[in-house]
Amino acid sequence: MSSPAGGSRPQRILITGASGCVGQYITEQLYRHSDAELLLLLRDPTKLTVVSAADPRVTLLVGDLRELTPHAGAIATATRIIHTATAWGDPLRAQQVNVDAVKQLLAFTSPVWLEQVIYFSTASILDRQLQLLPEAAEFGTEYIQTKALCLQQLEAHPLAAKIVAVFPTLVFGGQVGPGDRHPTSYLTAGIKEATRWLWLAKWLRTEASFHFIHAADIALVCAHLTTQPHQPNPEPNQGALRRLVLGQAPISVNDTVAQLCRWRRSWQPSFGIDLQGWLIEALIKLLRIEVNAWDRFSIRQRHFVHEPVSPPERFGLVSYAPTLQAVFETAGLPHR
């Protein structure tokens, strides 16, 4: 790999959130399938399991995203940035990490060396046509609101033409049990818990659908984008900043339950109770589920689908987990 000026300088790829689930899949993919030097920004080096910190191609930048100044020199050497780090739960921290730190990170980059930024957001803030949902700012949690705000700011940023904003859908990764060196995503960790409610779910029906994506497939796409020459945004009806929703073809909730029943070798009735609005409210109260304004909007929305959606195949690649059955298998979900 060469520098923008055509010299022999190798690509230097900075990955933030490098010890997280998606961050480690991306790190491993780039380590195995490129010759790039990897700058890994993370808070706890002991959580890095997919590459050796002693490898000469790996440089650890240990610290909090909110305190980037000690790493300003290293950031300025990056030719590509993959920004996966994020925060939720605390409104102040979410603002500092999801908005303020992104500005600071970009401010420390070098206009001479920087070729591309892959910025991670969430598909939850986009409508079917990949436009920002007004409800994201109105009803969203602190995570949703700050992601929406950051996207708006990046659209107007001087570096917008160098930014690819990726919007993962529901992310699987790792395994439900021990043995995988990759961290387990929150969704995969929840699969086994969800099977406890299969006895109830198989009697219910609802008109809803969604996309999903495995972290390994996110890594495939990001590695492809990062190791190819950066081009002006080819997507129609978008601005300088490119938007890519990462996911497989949409699947219905009813089909998801049916596939989970088959995987768990559990009988499913041919009929079920249609989950109308009043019944959903009753179940929320019965099961003592805490819901906020964004949850209620999501329940009303029902169909979180997007067009176009970008699985690895859109880039001439082959998905690691293109189906739910593949997801269950790679997660090590027991049949019983």
PDB file of C-alpha atoms in Angstrom, residues 132-312:
ATOM      1  CA  LEU A 132     -32.772  10.886   9.108  1.00  0.00           C
ATOM      2  CA  LEU A 133     -35.912  10.129  11.122  1.00  0.00           C
ATOM      3  CA  PRO A 134     -37.332  13.300  12.734  1.00  0.00           C
ATOM      4  CA  GLU A 135     -38.447  11.107  15.641  1.00  0.00           C
ATOM      5  CA  ALA A 136     -34.806  10.237  16.394  1.00  0.00           C
ATOM      6  CA  ALA A 137     -34.191  13.731  17.735  1.00  0.00           C
ATOM      7  CA  GLU A 138     -37.657  14.076  19.267  1.00  0.00           C
ATOM      8  CA  PHE A 139     -38.135  10.724  21.027  1.00  0.00           C
ATOM      9  CA  GLY A 140     -34.703   9.128  20.935  1.00  0.00           C
ATOM     10  CA  THR A 141     -32.656   8.015  23.902  1.00  0.00           C
ATOM     11  CA  GLU A 142     -29.437   9.907  24.592  1.00  0.00           C
ATOM     12  CA  TYR A 143     -27.674   7.428  22.302  1.00  0.00           C
ATOM     13  CA  ILE A 144     -30.133   7.893  19.435  1.00  0.00           C
ATOM     14  CA  GLN A 145     -30.245  11.679  19.794  1.00  0.00           C
ATOM     15  CA  THR A 146     -26.476  12.089  19.835  1.00  0.00           C
ATOM     16  CA  LYS A 147     -26.054   9.798  16.823  1.00  0.00           C
ATOM     17  CA  ALA A 148     -28.630  11.861  14.934  1.00  0.00           C
ATOM     18  CA  LEU A 149     -26.905  15.107  15.902  1.00  0.00           C
ATOM     19  CA  CYS A 150     -23.475  13.824  14.916  1.00  0.00           C
ATOM     20  CA  LEU A 151     -24.733  12.694  11.505  1.00  0.00           C
ATOM     21  CA  GLN A 152     -26.162  16.146  10.836  1.00  0.00           C
ATOM     22  CA  GLN A 153     -22.861  17.756  11.782  1.00  0.00           C
ATOM     23  CA  LEU A 154     -20.806  15.367   9.662  1.00  0.00           C
ATOM     24  CA  GLU A 155     -22.959  16.069   6.606  1.00  0.00           C
ATOM     25  CA  ALA A 156     -21.760  19.686   6.803  1.00  0.00           C
ATOM     26  CA  HIS A 157     -18.176  18.897   7.862  1.00  0.00           C
ATOM     27  CA  PRO A 158     -15.277  19.959   5.582  1.00  0.00           C
ATOM     28  CA  LEU A 159     -14.205  16.297   5.458  1.00  0.00           C
ATOM     29  CA  ALA A 160     -17.664  15.022   4.451  1.00  0.00           C
ATOM     30  CA  ALA A 161     -16.431  13.819   1.046  1.00  0.00           C
ATOM     31  CA  LYS A 162     -13.923  11.547   2.802  1.00  0.00           C
ATOM     32  CA  ILE A 163     -16.486  10.077   5.224  1.00  0.00           C
ATOM     33  CA  VAL A 164     -18.441   6.848   4.794  1.00  0.00           C
ATOM     34  CA  ALA A 165     -21.160   6.615   7.435  1.00  0.00           C
ATOM     35  CA  VAL A 166     -22.119   2.991   8.093  1.00  0.00           C
ATOM     36  CA  PHE A 167     -25.351   2.127   9.859  1.00  0.00           C
ATOM     37  CA  PRO A 168     -25.333  -1.437  11.210  1.00  0.00           C
ATOM     38  CA  THR A 169     -28.707  -3.045  11.780  1.00  0.00           C
ATOM     39  CA  LEU A 170     -29.113  -5.671  14.541  1.00  0.00           C
ATOM     40  CA  VAL A 171     -25.607  -6.985  15.216  1.00  0.00           C
ATOM     41  CA  PHE A 172     -24.734 -10.572  16.077  1.00  0.00           C
ATOM     42  CA  GLY A 173     -21.210 -11.639  17.032  1.00  0.00           C
ATOM     43  CA  GLY A 174     -19.283 -13.994  19.294  1.00  0.00           C
ATOM     44  CA  GLN A 175     -20.922 -16.969  20.971  1.00  0.00           C
ATOM     45  CA  VAL A 176     -23.557 -17.590  23.639  1.00  0.00           C
ATOM     46  CA  GLY A 177     -21.049 -19.643  25.650  1.00  0.00           C
ATOM     47  CA  PRO A 178     -17.305 -19.552  26.310  1.00  0.00           C
ATOM     48  CA  GLY A 179     -14.695 -20.513  23.765  1.00  0.00           C
ATOM     49  CA  ASP A 180     -14.749 -17.676  21.208  1.00  0.00           C
ATOM     50  CA  ARG A 181     -11.944 -15.139  21.405  1.00  0.00           C
ATOM     51  CA  HIS A 182     -14.232 -12.470  19.973  1.00  0.00           C
ATOM     52  CA  PRO A 183     -16.376 -10.489  22.412  1.00  0.00           C
ATOM     53  CA  THR A 184     -20.049 -11.410  22.350  1.00  0.00           C
ATOM     54  CA  SER A 185     -22.470  -8.796  21.052  1.00  0.00           C
ATOM     55  CA  TYR A 186     -25.427  -7.789  23.184  1.00  0.00           C
ATOM     56  CA  LEU A 187     -27.819  -9.365  20.682  1.00  0.00           C
ATOM     57  CA  THR A 188     -26.022 -12.718  20.626  1.00  0.00           C
ATOM     58  CA  ALA A 189     -25.820 -12.703  24.410  1.00  0.00           C
ATOM     59  CA  GLY A 190     -29.576 -12.204  24.467  1.00  0.00           C
ATOM     60  CA  ILE A 191     -30.431 -15.147  22.185  1.00  0.00           C
ATOM     61  CA  LYS A 192     -30.172 -17.746  24.917  1.00  0.00           C
ATOM     62  CA  GLU A 193     -32.240 -15.571  27.244  1.00  0.00           C
ATOM     63  CA  ALA A 194     -34.825 -15.146  24.493  1.00  0.00           C
ATOM     64  CA  THR A 195     -35.269 -18.922  24.195  1.00  0.00           C
ATOM     65  CA  ARG A 196     -36.680 -18.900  27.731  1.00  0.00           C
ATOM     66  CA  TRP A 197     -39.690 -17.013  26.343  1.00  0.00           C
ATOM     67  CA  LEU A 198     -40.118 -19.187  23.252  1.00  0.00           C
ATOM     68  CA  TRP A 199     -43.029 -20.988  24.917  1.00  0.00           C
ATOM     69  CA  LEU A 200     -44.921 -17.688  24.820  1.00  0.00           C
ATOM     70  CA  ALA A 201     -43.564 -16.173  21.604  1.00  0.00           C
ATOM     71  CA  LYS A 202     -44.613 -19.149  19.465  1.00  0.00           C
ATOM     72  CA  TRP A 203     -48.262 -18.452  20.302  1.00  0.00           C
ATOM     73  CA  LEU A 204     -48.024 -14.816  19.156  1.00  0.00           C
ATOM     74  CA  ARG A 205     -48.044 -13.217  15.707  1.00  0.00           C
ATOM     75  CA  THR A 206     -47.081  -9.680  14.745  1.00  0.00           C
ATOM     76  CA  GLU A 207     -46.608  -7.720  11.540  1.00  0.00           C
ATOM     77  CA  ALA A 208     -43.035  -6.476  11.888  1.00  0.00           C
ATOM     78  CA  SER A 209     -39.682  -6.914  10.145  1.00  0.00           C
ATOM     79  CA  PHE A 210     -36.017  -5.993  10.464  1.00  0.00           C
ATOM     80  CA  HIS A 211     -32.505  -6.507   9.116  1.00  0.00           C
ATOM     81  CA  PHE A 212     -29.596  -8.157  10.909  1.00  0.00           C
ATOM     82  CA  ILE A 213     -25.854  -8.393  10.273  1.00  0.00           C
ATOM     83  CA  HIS A 214     -23.020 -10.420  11.763  1.00  0.00           C
ATOM     84  CA  ALA A 215     -19.989  -8.527  13.071  1.00  0.00           C
ATOM     85  CA  ALA A 216     -17.775 -10.646  10.806  1.00  0.00           C
ATOM     86  CA  ASP A 217     -19.725  -9.352   7.804  1.00  0.00           C
ATOM     87  CA  ILE A 218     -19.412  -5.781   9.043  1.00  0.00           C
ATOM     88  CA  ALA A 219     -15.667  -6.397   9.193  1.00  0.00           C
ATOM     89  CA  LEU A 220     -15.662  -7.763   5.632  1.00  0.00           C
ATOM     90  CA  VAL A 221     -17.334  -4.616   4.296  1.00  0.00           C
ATOM     91  CA  CYS A 222     -15.192  -2.218   6.321  1.00  0.00           C
ATOM     92  CA  ALA A 223     -11.956  -3.953   5.317  1.00  0.00           C
ATOM     93  CA  HIS A 224     -13.041  -3.822   1.675  1.00  0.00           C
ATOM     94  CA  LEU A 225     -13.808  -0.097   1.866  1.00  0.00           C
ATOM     95  CA  THR A 226     -10.631   0.659   3.767  1.00  0.00           C
ATOM     96  CA  THR A 227      -8.279  -1.179   1.428  1.00  0.00           C
ATOM     97  CA  GLN A 228      -9.771   0.201  -1.801  1.00  0.00           C
ATOM     98  CA  PRO A 229      -9.113   3.686  -3.218  1.00  0.00           C
ATOM     99  CA  HIS A 230     -11.610   6.108  -1.735  1.00  0.00           C
ATOM    100  CA  GLN A 231     -14.010   7.420  -4.366  1.00  0.00           C
ATOM    101  CA  PRO A 232     -16.611  10.214  -4.451  1.00  0.00           C
ATOM    102  CA  ASN A 233     -19.968   9.055  -3.113  1.00  0.00           C
ATOM    103  CA  PRO A 234     -21.594   6.866  -5.809  1.00  0.00           C
ATOM    104  CA  GLU A 235     -24.904   6.452  -3.963  1.00  0.00           C
ATOM    105  CA  PRO A 236     -27.899   8.229  -5.559  1.00  0.00           C
ATOM    106  CA  ASN A 237     -29.914  10.832  -3.643  1.00  0.00           C
ATOM    107  CA  GLN A 238     -27.168  11.427  -1.076  1.00  0.00           C
ATOM    108  CA  GLY A 239     -24.744  14.253  -0.389  1.00  0.00           C
ATOM    109  CA  ALA A 240     -20.960  14.140  -0.231  1.00  0.00           C
ATOM    110  CA  LEU A 241     -21.087  11.865   2.803  1.00  0.00           C
ATOM    111  CA  ARG A 242     -21.866   8.283   1.818  1.00  0.00           C
ATOM    112  CA  ARG A 243     -24.528   6.351   3.794  1.00  0.00           C
ATOM    113  CA  LEU A 244     -24.476   2.549   3.901  1.00  0.00           C
ATOM    114  CA  VAL A 245     -26.948   0.495   5.934  1.00  0.00           C
ATOM    115  CA  LEU A 246     -25.213  -2.794   6.744  1.00  0.00           C
ATOM    116  CA  GLY A 247     -27.617  -5.712   6.896  1.00  0.00           C
ATOM    117  CA  GLN A 248     -28.984  -8.827   5.263  1.00  0.00           C
ATOM    118  CA  ALA A 249     -32.350  -8.982   3.503  1.00  0.00           C
ATOM    119  CA  PRO A 250     -35.263  -8.157   5.813  1.00  0.00           C
ATOM    120  CA  ILE A 251     -36.871 -10.907   7.833  1.00  0.00           C
ATOM    121  CA  SER A 252     -40.211 -10.859   9.639  1.00  0.00           C
ATOM    122  CA  VAL A 253     -40.591 -11.329  13.362  1.00  0.00           C
ATOM    123  CA  ASN A 254     -42.963 -14.256  12.711  1.00  0.00           C
ATOM    124  CA  ASP A 255     -40.365 -16.000  10.556  1.00  0.00           C
ATOM    125  CA  THR A 256     -37.708 -15.335  13.180  1.00  0.00           C
ATOM    126  CA  VAL A 257     -39.780 -17.085  15.845  1.00  0.00           C
ATOM    127  CA  ALA A 258     -40.504 -19.971  13.463  1.00  0.00           C
ATOM    128  CA  GLN A 259     -36.803 -20.419  12.674  1.00  0.00           C
ATOM    129  CA  LEU A 260     -35.906 -20.299  16.359  1.00  0.00           C
ATOM    130  CA  CYS A 261     -38.541 -22.957  17.083  1.00  0.00           C
ATOM    131  CA  ARG A 262     -37.083 -25.201  14.383  1.00  0.00           C
ATOM    132  CA  TRP A 263     -33.558 -24.662  15.675  1.00  0.00           C
ATOM    133  CA  ARG A 264     -34.615 -25.448  19.238  1.00  0.00           C
ATOM    134  CA  ARG A 265     -36.694 -28.404  18.015  1.00  0.00           C
ATOM    135  CA  SER A 266     -39.762 -26.913  19.584  1.00  0.00           C
ATOM    136  CA  TRP A 267     -43.263 -27.442  18.185  1.00  0.00           C
ATOM    137  CA  GLN A 268     -45.010 -24.302  16.914  1.00  0.00           C
ATOM    138  CA  PRO A 269     -48.786 -24.039  16.440  1.00  0.00           C
ATOM    139  CA  SER A 270     -50.117 -23.171  12.988  1.00  0.00           C
ATOM    140  CA  PHE A 271     -52.155 -20.300  14.440  1.00  0.00           C
ATOM    141  CA  GLY A 272     -51.433 -17.592  16.959  1.00  0.00           C
ATOM    142  CA  ILE A 273     -52.718 -14.477  18.675  1.00  0.00           C
ATOM    143  CA  ASP A 274     -52.263 -11.287  16.674  1.00  0.00           C
ATOM    144  CA  LEU A 275     -50.379  -8.743  18.723  1.00  0.00           C
ATOM    145  CA  GLN A 276     -52.652  -5.707  18.507  1.00  0.00           C
ATOM    146  CA  GLY A 277     -51.737  -2.460  20.229  1.00  0.00           C
ATOM    147  CA  TRP A 278     -53.874  -3.124  23.302  1.00  0.00           C
ATOM    148  CA  LEU A 279     -52.385  -6.584  23.736  1.00  0.00           C
ATOM    149  CA  ILE A 280     -48.828  -5.235  23.498  1.00  0.00           C
ATOM    150  CA  GLU A 281     -49.661  -2.749  26.254  1.00  0.00           C
ATOM    151  CA  ALA A 282     -51.076  -5.566  28.377  1.00  0.00           C
ATOM    152  CA  LEU A 283     -47.941  -7.670  27.900  1.00  0.00           C
ATOM    153  CA  ILE A 284     -45.730  -4.718  28.812  1.00  0.00           C
ATOM    154  CA  LYS A 285     -47.595  -4.405  32.103  1.00  0.00           C
ATOM    155  CA  LEU A 286     -47.775  -8.152  32.734  1.00  0.00           C
ATOM    156  CA  LEU A 287     -44.067  -8.707  32.114  1.00  0.00           C
ATOM    157  CA  ARG A 288     -43.127  -5.440  33.848  1.00  0.00           C
ATOM    158  CA  ILE A 289     -41.172  -4.213  30.849  1.00  0.00           C
ATOM    159  CA  GLU A 290     -39.814  -0.683  31.105  1.00  0.00           C
ATOM    160  CA  VAL A 291     -40.491   1.324  27.947  1.00  0.00           C
ATOM    161  CA  ASN A 292     -39.566   4.888  27.020  1.00  0.00           C
ATOM    162  CA  ALA A 293     -40.772   7.230  24.280  1.00  0.00           C
ATOM    163  CA  TRP A 294     -38.345   5.748  21.744  1.00  0.00           C
ATOM    164  CA  ASP A 295     -39.480   2.213  22.582  1.00  0.00           C
ATOM    165  CA  ARG A 296     -43.088   3.216  21.991  1.00  0.00           C
ATOM    166  CA  PHE A 297     -42.184   4.830  18.665  1.00  0.00           C
ATOM    167  CA  SER A 298     -40.368   1.640  17.648  1.00  0.00           C
ATOM    168  CA  ILE A 299     -43.407  -0.457  18.576  1.00  0.00           C
ATOM    169  CA  ARG A 300     -45.581   1.768  16.366  1.00  0.00           C
ATOM    170  CA  GLN A 301     -43.008   1.777  13.557  1.00  0.00           C
ATOM    171  CA  ARG A 302     -42.823  -2.047  13.454  1.00  0.00           C
ATOM    172  CA  HIS A 303     -40.949  -2.293  10.138  1.00  0.00           C
ATOM    173  CA  PHE A 304     -37.309  -1.198  10.432  1.00  0.00           C
ATOM    174  CA  VAL A 305     -36.270  -1.901   6.861  1.00  0.00           C
ATOM    175  CA  HIS A 306     -34.122   0.100   4.454  1.00  0.00           C
ATOM    176  CA  GLU A 307     -33.485   0.402   0.733  1.00  0.00           C
ATOM    177  CA  PRO A 308     -30.808  -0.036  -0.311  1.00  0.00           C
ATOM    178  CA  VAL A 309     -29.332  -2.330   2.304  1.00  0.00           C
ATOM    179  CA  SER A 310     -25.687  -3.371   1.973  1.00  0.00           C
ATOM    180  CA  PRO A 311     -24.661  -6.946   2.781  1.00  0.00           C
ATOM    181  CA  PRO A 312     -21.137  -8.060   1.761  1.00  0.00           C
TER     182      PRO A 312
END
